Every structure is written in C-alpha cells, then in structure tokens.
Coordinates of C-alpha atoms and ligand atoms in Angstrom, one line a residue:
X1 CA 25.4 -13.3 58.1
X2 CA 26.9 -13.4 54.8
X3 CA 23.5 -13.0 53.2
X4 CA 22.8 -10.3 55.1
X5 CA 26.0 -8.6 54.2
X6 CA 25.1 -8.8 50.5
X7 CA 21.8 -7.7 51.0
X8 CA 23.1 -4.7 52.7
X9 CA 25.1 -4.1 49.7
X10 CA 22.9 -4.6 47.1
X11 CA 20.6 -1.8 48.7
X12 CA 23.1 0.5 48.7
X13 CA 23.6 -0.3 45.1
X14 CA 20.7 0.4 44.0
X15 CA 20.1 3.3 46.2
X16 CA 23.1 4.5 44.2
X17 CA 22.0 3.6 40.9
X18 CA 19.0 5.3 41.5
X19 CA 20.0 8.8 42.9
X20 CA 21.9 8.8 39.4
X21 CA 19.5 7.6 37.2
X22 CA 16.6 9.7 37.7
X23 CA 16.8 13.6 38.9
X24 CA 13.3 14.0 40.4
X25 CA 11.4 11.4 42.1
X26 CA 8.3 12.0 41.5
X27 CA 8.7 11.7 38.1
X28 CA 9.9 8.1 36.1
X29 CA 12.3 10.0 34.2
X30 CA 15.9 9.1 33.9
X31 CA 18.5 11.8 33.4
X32 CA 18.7 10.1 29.9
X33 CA 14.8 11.2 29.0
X34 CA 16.4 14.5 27.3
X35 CA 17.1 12.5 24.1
X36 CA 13.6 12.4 23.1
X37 CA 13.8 15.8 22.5
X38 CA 16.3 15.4 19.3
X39 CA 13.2 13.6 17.5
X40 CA 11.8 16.2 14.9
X41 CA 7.8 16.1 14.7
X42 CA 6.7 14.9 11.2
X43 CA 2.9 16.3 11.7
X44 CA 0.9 15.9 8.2
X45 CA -0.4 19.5 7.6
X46 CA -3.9 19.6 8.4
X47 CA -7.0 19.6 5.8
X48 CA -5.0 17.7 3.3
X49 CA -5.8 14.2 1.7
X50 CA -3.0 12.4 3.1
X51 CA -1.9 9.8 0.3
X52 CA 0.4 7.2 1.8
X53 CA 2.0 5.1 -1.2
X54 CA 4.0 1.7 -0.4
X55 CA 5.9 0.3 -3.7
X56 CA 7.8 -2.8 -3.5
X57 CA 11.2 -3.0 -3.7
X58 CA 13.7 -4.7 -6.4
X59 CA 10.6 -6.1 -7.7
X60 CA 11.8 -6.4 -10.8
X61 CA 14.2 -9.3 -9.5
X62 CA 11.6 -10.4 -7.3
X63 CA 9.2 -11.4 -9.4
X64 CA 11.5 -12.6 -11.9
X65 CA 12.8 -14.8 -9.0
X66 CA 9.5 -16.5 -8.3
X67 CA 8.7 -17.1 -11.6
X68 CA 5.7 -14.3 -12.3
X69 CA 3.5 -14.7 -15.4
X70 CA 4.9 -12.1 -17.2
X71 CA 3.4 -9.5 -18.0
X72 CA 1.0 -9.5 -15.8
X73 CA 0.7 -12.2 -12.9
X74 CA -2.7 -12.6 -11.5
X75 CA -1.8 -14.2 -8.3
X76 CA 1.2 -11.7 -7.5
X77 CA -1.9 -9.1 -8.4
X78 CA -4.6 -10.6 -6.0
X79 CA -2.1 -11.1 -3.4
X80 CA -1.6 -7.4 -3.7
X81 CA -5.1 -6.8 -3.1
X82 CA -5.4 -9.1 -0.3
X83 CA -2.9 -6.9 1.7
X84 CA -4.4 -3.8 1.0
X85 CA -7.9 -5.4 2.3
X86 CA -5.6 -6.4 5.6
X87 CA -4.5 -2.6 5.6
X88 CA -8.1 -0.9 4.9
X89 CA -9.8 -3.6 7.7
X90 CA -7.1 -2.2 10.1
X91 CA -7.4 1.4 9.5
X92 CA -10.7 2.7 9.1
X93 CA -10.5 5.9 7.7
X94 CA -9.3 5.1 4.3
X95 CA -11.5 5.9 1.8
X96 CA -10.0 4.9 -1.4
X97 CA -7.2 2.8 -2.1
X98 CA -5.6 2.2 -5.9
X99 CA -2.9 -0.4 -6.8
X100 CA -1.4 -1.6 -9.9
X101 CA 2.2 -3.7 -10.2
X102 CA 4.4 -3.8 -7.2
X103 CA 2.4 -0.4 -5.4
X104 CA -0.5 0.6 -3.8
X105 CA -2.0 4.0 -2.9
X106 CA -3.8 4.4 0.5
X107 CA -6.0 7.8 0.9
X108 CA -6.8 8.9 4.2
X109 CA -9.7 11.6 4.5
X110 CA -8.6 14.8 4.7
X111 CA -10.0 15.1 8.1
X112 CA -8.1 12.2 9.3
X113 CA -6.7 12.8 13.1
X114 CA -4.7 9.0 13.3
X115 CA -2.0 9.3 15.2
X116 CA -2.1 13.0 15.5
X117 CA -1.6 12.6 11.4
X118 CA 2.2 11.8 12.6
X119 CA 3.9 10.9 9.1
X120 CA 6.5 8.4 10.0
X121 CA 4.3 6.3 12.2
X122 CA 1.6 6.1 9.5
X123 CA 3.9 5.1 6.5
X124 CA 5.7 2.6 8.8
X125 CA 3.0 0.7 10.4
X126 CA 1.2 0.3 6.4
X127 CA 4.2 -0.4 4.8
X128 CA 5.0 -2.9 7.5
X129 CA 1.5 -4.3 8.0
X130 CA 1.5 -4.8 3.9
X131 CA 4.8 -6.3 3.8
X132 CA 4.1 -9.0 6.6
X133 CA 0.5 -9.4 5.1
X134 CA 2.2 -10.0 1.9
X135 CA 4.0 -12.7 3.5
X136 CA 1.4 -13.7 5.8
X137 CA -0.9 -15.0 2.6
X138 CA 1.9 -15.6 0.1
X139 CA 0.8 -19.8 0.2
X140 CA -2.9 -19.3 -0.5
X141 CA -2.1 -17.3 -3.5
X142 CA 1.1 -19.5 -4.6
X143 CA 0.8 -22.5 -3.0
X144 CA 3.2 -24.5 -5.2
X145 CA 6.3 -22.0 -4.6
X146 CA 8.3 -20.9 -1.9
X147 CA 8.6 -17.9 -1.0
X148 CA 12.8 -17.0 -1.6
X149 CA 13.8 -14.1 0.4
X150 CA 11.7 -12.0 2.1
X151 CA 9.8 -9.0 0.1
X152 CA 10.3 -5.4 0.9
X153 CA 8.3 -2.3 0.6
X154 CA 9.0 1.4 1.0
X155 CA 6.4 4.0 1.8
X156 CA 5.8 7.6 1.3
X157 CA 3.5 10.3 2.4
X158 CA 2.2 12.8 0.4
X159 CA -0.6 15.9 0.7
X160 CA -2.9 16.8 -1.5
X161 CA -5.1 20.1 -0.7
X162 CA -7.7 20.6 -3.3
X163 CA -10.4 17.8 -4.6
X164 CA -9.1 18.4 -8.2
X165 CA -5.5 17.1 -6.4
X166 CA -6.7 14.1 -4.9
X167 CA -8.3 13.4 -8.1
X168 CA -5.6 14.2 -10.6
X169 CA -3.4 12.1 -8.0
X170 CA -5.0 9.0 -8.6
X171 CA -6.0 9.7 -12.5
X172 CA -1.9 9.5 -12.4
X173 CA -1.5 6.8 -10.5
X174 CA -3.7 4.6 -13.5
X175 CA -2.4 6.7 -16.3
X176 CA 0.8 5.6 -15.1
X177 CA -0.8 1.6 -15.0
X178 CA -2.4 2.0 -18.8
X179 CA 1.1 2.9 -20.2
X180 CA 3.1 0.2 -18.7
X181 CA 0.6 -2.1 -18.8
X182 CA 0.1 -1.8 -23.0
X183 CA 4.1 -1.2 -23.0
X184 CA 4.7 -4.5 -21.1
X185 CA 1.9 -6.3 -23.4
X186 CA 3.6 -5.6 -26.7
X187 CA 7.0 -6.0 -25.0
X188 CA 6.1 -10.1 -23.4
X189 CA 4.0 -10.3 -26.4
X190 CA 6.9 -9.7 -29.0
X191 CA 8.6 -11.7 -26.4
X192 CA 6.7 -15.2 -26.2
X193 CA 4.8 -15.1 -29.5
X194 CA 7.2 -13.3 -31.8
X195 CA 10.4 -14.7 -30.9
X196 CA 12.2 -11.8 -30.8
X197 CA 15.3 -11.1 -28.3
X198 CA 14.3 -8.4 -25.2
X199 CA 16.8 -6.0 -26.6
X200 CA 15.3 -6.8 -29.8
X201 CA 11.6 -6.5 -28.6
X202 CA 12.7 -2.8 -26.7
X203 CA 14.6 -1.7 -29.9
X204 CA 11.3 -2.1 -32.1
X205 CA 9.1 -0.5 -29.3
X206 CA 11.7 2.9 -29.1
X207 CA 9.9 5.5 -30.1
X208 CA 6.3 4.2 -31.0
X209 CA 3.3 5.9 -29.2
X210 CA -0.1 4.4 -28.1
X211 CA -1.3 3.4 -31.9
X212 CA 1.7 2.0 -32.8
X213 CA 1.8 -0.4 -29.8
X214 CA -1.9 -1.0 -30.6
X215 CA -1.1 -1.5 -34.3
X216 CA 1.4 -4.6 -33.6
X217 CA -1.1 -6.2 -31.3
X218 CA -3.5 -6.5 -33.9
X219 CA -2.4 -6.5 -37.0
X220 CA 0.6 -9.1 -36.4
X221 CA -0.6 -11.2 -33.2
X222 CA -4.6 -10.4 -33.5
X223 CA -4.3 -9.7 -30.2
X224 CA -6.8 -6.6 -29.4
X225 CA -5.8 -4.7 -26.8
X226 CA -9.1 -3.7 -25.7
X227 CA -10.1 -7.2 -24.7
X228 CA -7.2 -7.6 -22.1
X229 CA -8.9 -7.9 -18.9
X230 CA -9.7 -4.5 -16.8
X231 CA -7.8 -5.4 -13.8
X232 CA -4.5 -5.2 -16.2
X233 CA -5.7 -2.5 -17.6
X234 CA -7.3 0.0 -14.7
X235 CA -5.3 -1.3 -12.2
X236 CA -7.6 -2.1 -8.8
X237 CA -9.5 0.3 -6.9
X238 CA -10.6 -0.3 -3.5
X239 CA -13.5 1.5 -1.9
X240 CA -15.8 1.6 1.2
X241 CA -19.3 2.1 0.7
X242 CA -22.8 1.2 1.6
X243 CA -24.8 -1.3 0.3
X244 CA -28.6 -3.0 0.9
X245 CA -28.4 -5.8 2.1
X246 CA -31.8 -8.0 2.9
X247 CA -31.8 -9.5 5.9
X248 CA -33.4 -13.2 6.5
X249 CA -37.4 -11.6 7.8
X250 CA -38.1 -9.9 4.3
X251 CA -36.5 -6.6 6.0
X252 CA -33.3 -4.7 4.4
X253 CA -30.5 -2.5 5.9
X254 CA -27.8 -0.6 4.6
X255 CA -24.6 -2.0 5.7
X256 CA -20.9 -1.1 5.0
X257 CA -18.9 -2.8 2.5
X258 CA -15.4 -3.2 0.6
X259 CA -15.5 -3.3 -2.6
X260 CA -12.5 -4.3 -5.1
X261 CA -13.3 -2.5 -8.4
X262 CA -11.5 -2.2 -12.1
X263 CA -13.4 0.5 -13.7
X264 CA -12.1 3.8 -14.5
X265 CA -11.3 6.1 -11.8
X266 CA -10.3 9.1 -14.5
X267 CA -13.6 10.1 -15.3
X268 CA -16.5 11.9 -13.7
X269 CA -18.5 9.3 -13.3
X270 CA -17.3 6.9 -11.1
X271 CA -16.8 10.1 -8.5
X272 CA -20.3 10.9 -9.8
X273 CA -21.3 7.2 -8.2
X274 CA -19.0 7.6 -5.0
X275 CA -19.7 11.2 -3.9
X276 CA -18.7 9.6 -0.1
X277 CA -15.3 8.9 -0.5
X278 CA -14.1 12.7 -0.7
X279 CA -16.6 14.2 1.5
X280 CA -15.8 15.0 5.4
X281 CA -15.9 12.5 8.1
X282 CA -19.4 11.0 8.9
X283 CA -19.8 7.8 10.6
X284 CA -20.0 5.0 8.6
Ligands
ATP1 P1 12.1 -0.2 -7.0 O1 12.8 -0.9 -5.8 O2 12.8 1.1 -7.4 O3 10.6 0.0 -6.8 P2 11.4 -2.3 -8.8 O4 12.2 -3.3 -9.5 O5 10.4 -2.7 -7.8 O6 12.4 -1.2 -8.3 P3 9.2 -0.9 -10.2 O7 9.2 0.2 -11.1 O8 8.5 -0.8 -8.9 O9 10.6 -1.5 -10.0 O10 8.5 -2.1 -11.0 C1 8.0 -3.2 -10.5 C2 8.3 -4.4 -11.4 O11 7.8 -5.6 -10.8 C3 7.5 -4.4 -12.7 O12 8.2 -3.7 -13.7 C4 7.4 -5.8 -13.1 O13 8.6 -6.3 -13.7 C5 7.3 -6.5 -11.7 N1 6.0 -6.9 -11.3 C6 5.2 -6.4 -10.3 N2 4.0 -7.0 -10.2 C7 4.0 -7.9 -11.2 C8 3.0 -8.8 -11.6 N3 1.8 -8.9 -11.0 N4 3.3 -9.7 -12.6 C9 4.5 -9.6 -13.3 N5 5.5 -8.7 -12.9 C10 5.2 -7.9 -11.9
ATP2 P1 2.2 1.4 20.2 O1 1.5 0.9 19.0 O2 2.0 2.8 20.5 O3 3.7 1.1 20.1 P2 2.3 -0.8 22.1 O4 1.1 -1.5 22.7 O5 3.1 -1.5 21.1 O6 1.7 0.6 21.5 P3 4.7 -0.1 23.5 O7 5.0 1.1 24.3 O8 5.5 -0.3 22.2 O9 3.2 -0.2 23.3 O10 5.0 -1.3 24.5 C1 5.0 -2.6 24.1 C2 4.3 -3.5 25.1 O11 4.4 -4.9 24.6 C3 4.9 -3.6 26.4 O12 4.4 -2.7 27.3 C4 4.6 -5.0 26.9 O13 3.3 -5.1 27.4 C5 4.5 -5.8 25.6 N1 5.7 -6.6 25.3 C6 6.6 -6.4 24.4 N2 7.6 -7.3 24.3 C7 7.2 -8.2 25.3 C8 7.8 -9.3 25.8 N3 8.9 -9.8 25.3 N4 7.2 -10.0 26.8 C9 6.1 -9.5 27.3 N5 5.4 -8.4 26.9 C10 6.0 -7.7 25.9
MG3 MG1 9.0 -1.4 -6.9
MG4 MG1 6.5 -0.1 -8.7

C-alpha cells in the first residue's frame, strides 16, 4: 500500500517536472534550450589559410624549472615535435606545420571545411591535444625528471588570404627563430664560457646587430655561428608529402609521408620542391 502510494506520487512528480521542463513534446528541448542562442558564431572566413598558433605559457619559468639546456634544449625541442606529429596524425588537413621554442604554427588548407572552419573549437581541441601530448610523452624524452606542474599552452587563429601571406607568415615565424636563437647563443655563451653576470651579458649585447653578435662568437669564443646545428637555427618544419617507397616484389608505390625538416622555409626553393602544400584540396 505504502509503495503504491509513493509510486503514485512520484508519477505525478515527474509528470510535473516534465510539463515545466520542456514546452513541446515532440521536441527534447527544455524551456532552458534558448541559452544557446547567446553563443556568438566564430566562423573562419572562407578561402583563407587558417594558421592556428599554440605558444606555451610562462615558459620562461618552465623551463628554467626543469632544468633546460640553455640555450637551446634538444629534448624540450623534440618533445615539441613529437606533439605536433600527435596533432598533424589527428587532423589531416594540415599541410605545413613550423615550430621553434615554446610555439608551433599549424596551417590548415585554405579550403579546409573542419568543423564548419569554427574558430574556437579548432584552437581548443590543438592547443589541448598538444598540451596533453606534451604531457603524454614528457618521460620518453626526459626520463630522469619529473615533470613539476602541469604545462600550458594558449592558441590563436589567424587568416591569411593571399599565397605571398601564408608565405611571409611563416618566413616571420623563422625570422623571428634566427634572431632569438643567435641572441640567446651569445647571451648563454657570454653566460657559461665568459663568466660574465646576465645583466652583464644583456648590457654588452644592447645595441649590437647581427655582425656584432657574430663577431663575439668568433673572434673571443671561436665559436662560428654558422656551424650551430639547423634545427636551432631554422626552427622545424613539418610537412606531408609523397614519397616512393619499394615494396618487398621489386615493385614501388608512392605513399604519404611526414616529414620533420630544418632547411629554410624563406626562400623559393623549398616552395619550389613542395608546390603541394599550398595548392587546393586533392586526396592524398
Ligand atoms: P608567454 O606566456 O607570454 O608565452 P613565455 O615565458 O613562454 O611567456 P616566450 O616568449 O614564449 O615566453 O619564450 C619562451 C621561453 O621558453 C624562451 O625564451 C626560453 O627561455 C624558453 N624555452 C623554450 N623552449 C626552450 C628550449 N628548447 N630550450 C631552452 N629554453 C627554452
Ligand atoms: P564532440 O567532439 O563533438 O564533443 P563527443 O563524442 O565528445 O563529440 P558529446 O556531445 O560531447 O560528444 O558527448 C559526450 C559523450 O561521451 C556522451 O554522449 C557519452 O557517450 C560519453 N560520456 C561522457 N562522459 C561519460 C561518462 N562519465 N560515462 C559514460 N559515457 C560518458
Ligand atoms: Mg611562451
Ligand atoms: Mg614563445
């Protein structure tokens, strides 16, 4: 009897609940559904390279917290790379990726319909992909340190309309690489080899230009900048193409392929070499 009675009243509950939450029934839409209307649409504008770019955050502290080779740590570098590879392998239609220090440059084709080219949801699933890849391998690439606090990155989209855009875009991106990367070598090198104080070693950089910086290297440390390897230097590009590949009965195909790279991206030739990567969608 008494279960009855709460049975009873539990339907009526519910019938209750119901009649309020949702106006229509044929419909599963609660009367609260109108909220989705206050989200503003963030559509990339079409027949643009989309360029999402993640950069980590407070890396400065982070890798002076783990203990990076300074100035350039190979492992924090390849660990980089490794999540970008776990980015490109999960979205196909990047062509081209660049990174250098704590950022890395995705480039969609300009074609690209992924998720209705919806900005927000692109930067957030790569910057969240990258971040948890970057945790995800941190061990193989450092397996004698912990990892201290979790890392961060932030992400951006940007468009690019015109080939001479897309291309500029990047020739900034490793501009931007050489110039820290020959700053940072005189700075660690004054650092480590000359003695001097930071403040000291930033003081007697102020004002110098490329030669200059060049200069020191040689003439006090021997040090010639030209030798430092190209993946400090250019930065890593990453890029899809197709290559031969002989298969076991004497026969070849051509097959796709990743491939990390550290050659200039500035110059014609290497866009010479890849005329793919900025060309229209055709199956690959
Ligand atoms: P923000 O949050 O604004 O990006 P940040 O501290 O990350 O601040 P960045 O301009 O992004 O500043 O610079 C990243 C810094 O991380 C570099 O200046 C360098 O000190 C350090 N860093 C990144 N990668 C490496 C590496 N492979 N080896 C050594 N240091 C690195
Ligand atoms: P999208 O990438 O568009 O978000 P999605 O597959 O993540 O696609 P959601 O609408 O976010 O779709 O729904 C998440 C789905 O994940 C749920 O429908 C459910 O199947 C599953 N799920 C999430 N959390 C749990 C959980 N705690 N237990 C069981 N299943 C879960
Ligand atoms: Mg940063
Ligand atoms: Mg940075």
């Amino acid at each position: 009897m008494i279960f009855k009675t709460l049975r009873l009243l539990e339907n009526s509950i519910s019938q209750i609940l119901r009649k309020n939450l949702f106006t229509t029934s044929k419909m599963a839409k609660s009367k609260f559904d109108y909220v989705r209307n206050f989200e503003t649409e963030d559509k990339l504008l079409q027949n643009c390279w989309i360029v999402i770019r993640i950069d980590g955050k407070g890396f400065h502290k982070f890798s002076d917290e783990h203990e990076f080779v300074k100035p350039n740590d190979l492992n924090a570098l390849n660990l980089m790379n490794k999540c970008a590879r776990a980015v490109i392998d999960d979205f196909n239609e990047i062509m081209i990726a660049y990174g250098q220090s704590d950022e890395y440059s995705f480039v969609f084709r300009k074609d690209s319909a992924i998720y209705s080219r919806r900005g927000s949801k692109l930067i957030t699933n790569i910057a969240s992909l990258f971040a948890s890849s970057y945790v995800f391998h941190w061990s193989e690439f450092f397996p004698d340190k912990k990892l201290k606090y979790p890392p961060c990155f932030d992400g951006r989209a940007v468009l690019y309309p015109s080939e001479k855009n897309i291309r500029d875009y990047l020739s900034w991106r490793q501009a931007d690489c050489h110039i820290n990367n020959l700053y940072n070598t005189v700075f660690w090198t004054l650092v480590q080899k000359g003695g001097l104080k930071p403040r000291a070693a930033q003081e007697r950089l102020s004002g110098t230009v490329s030669g200059d910086k060049n200069e020191i290297l040689y003439a006090e440390f021997g040090v010639n900048y030209n030798n430092e390897p190209a993946q400090f230097k250019k930065g890593t590009t990453i890029i899809k193409r197709k290559e031969k590949i002989e298969l076991p009965d004497g026969q070849s195909k051509m097959k796709n392929k990743v491939v990390e790279l550290d050659c200039d991206i500035i110059g014609d030739e290497f866009w010479n070499e890849n005329p793919h990567l900025l060309e229209p969608f055709k199956e690959m």
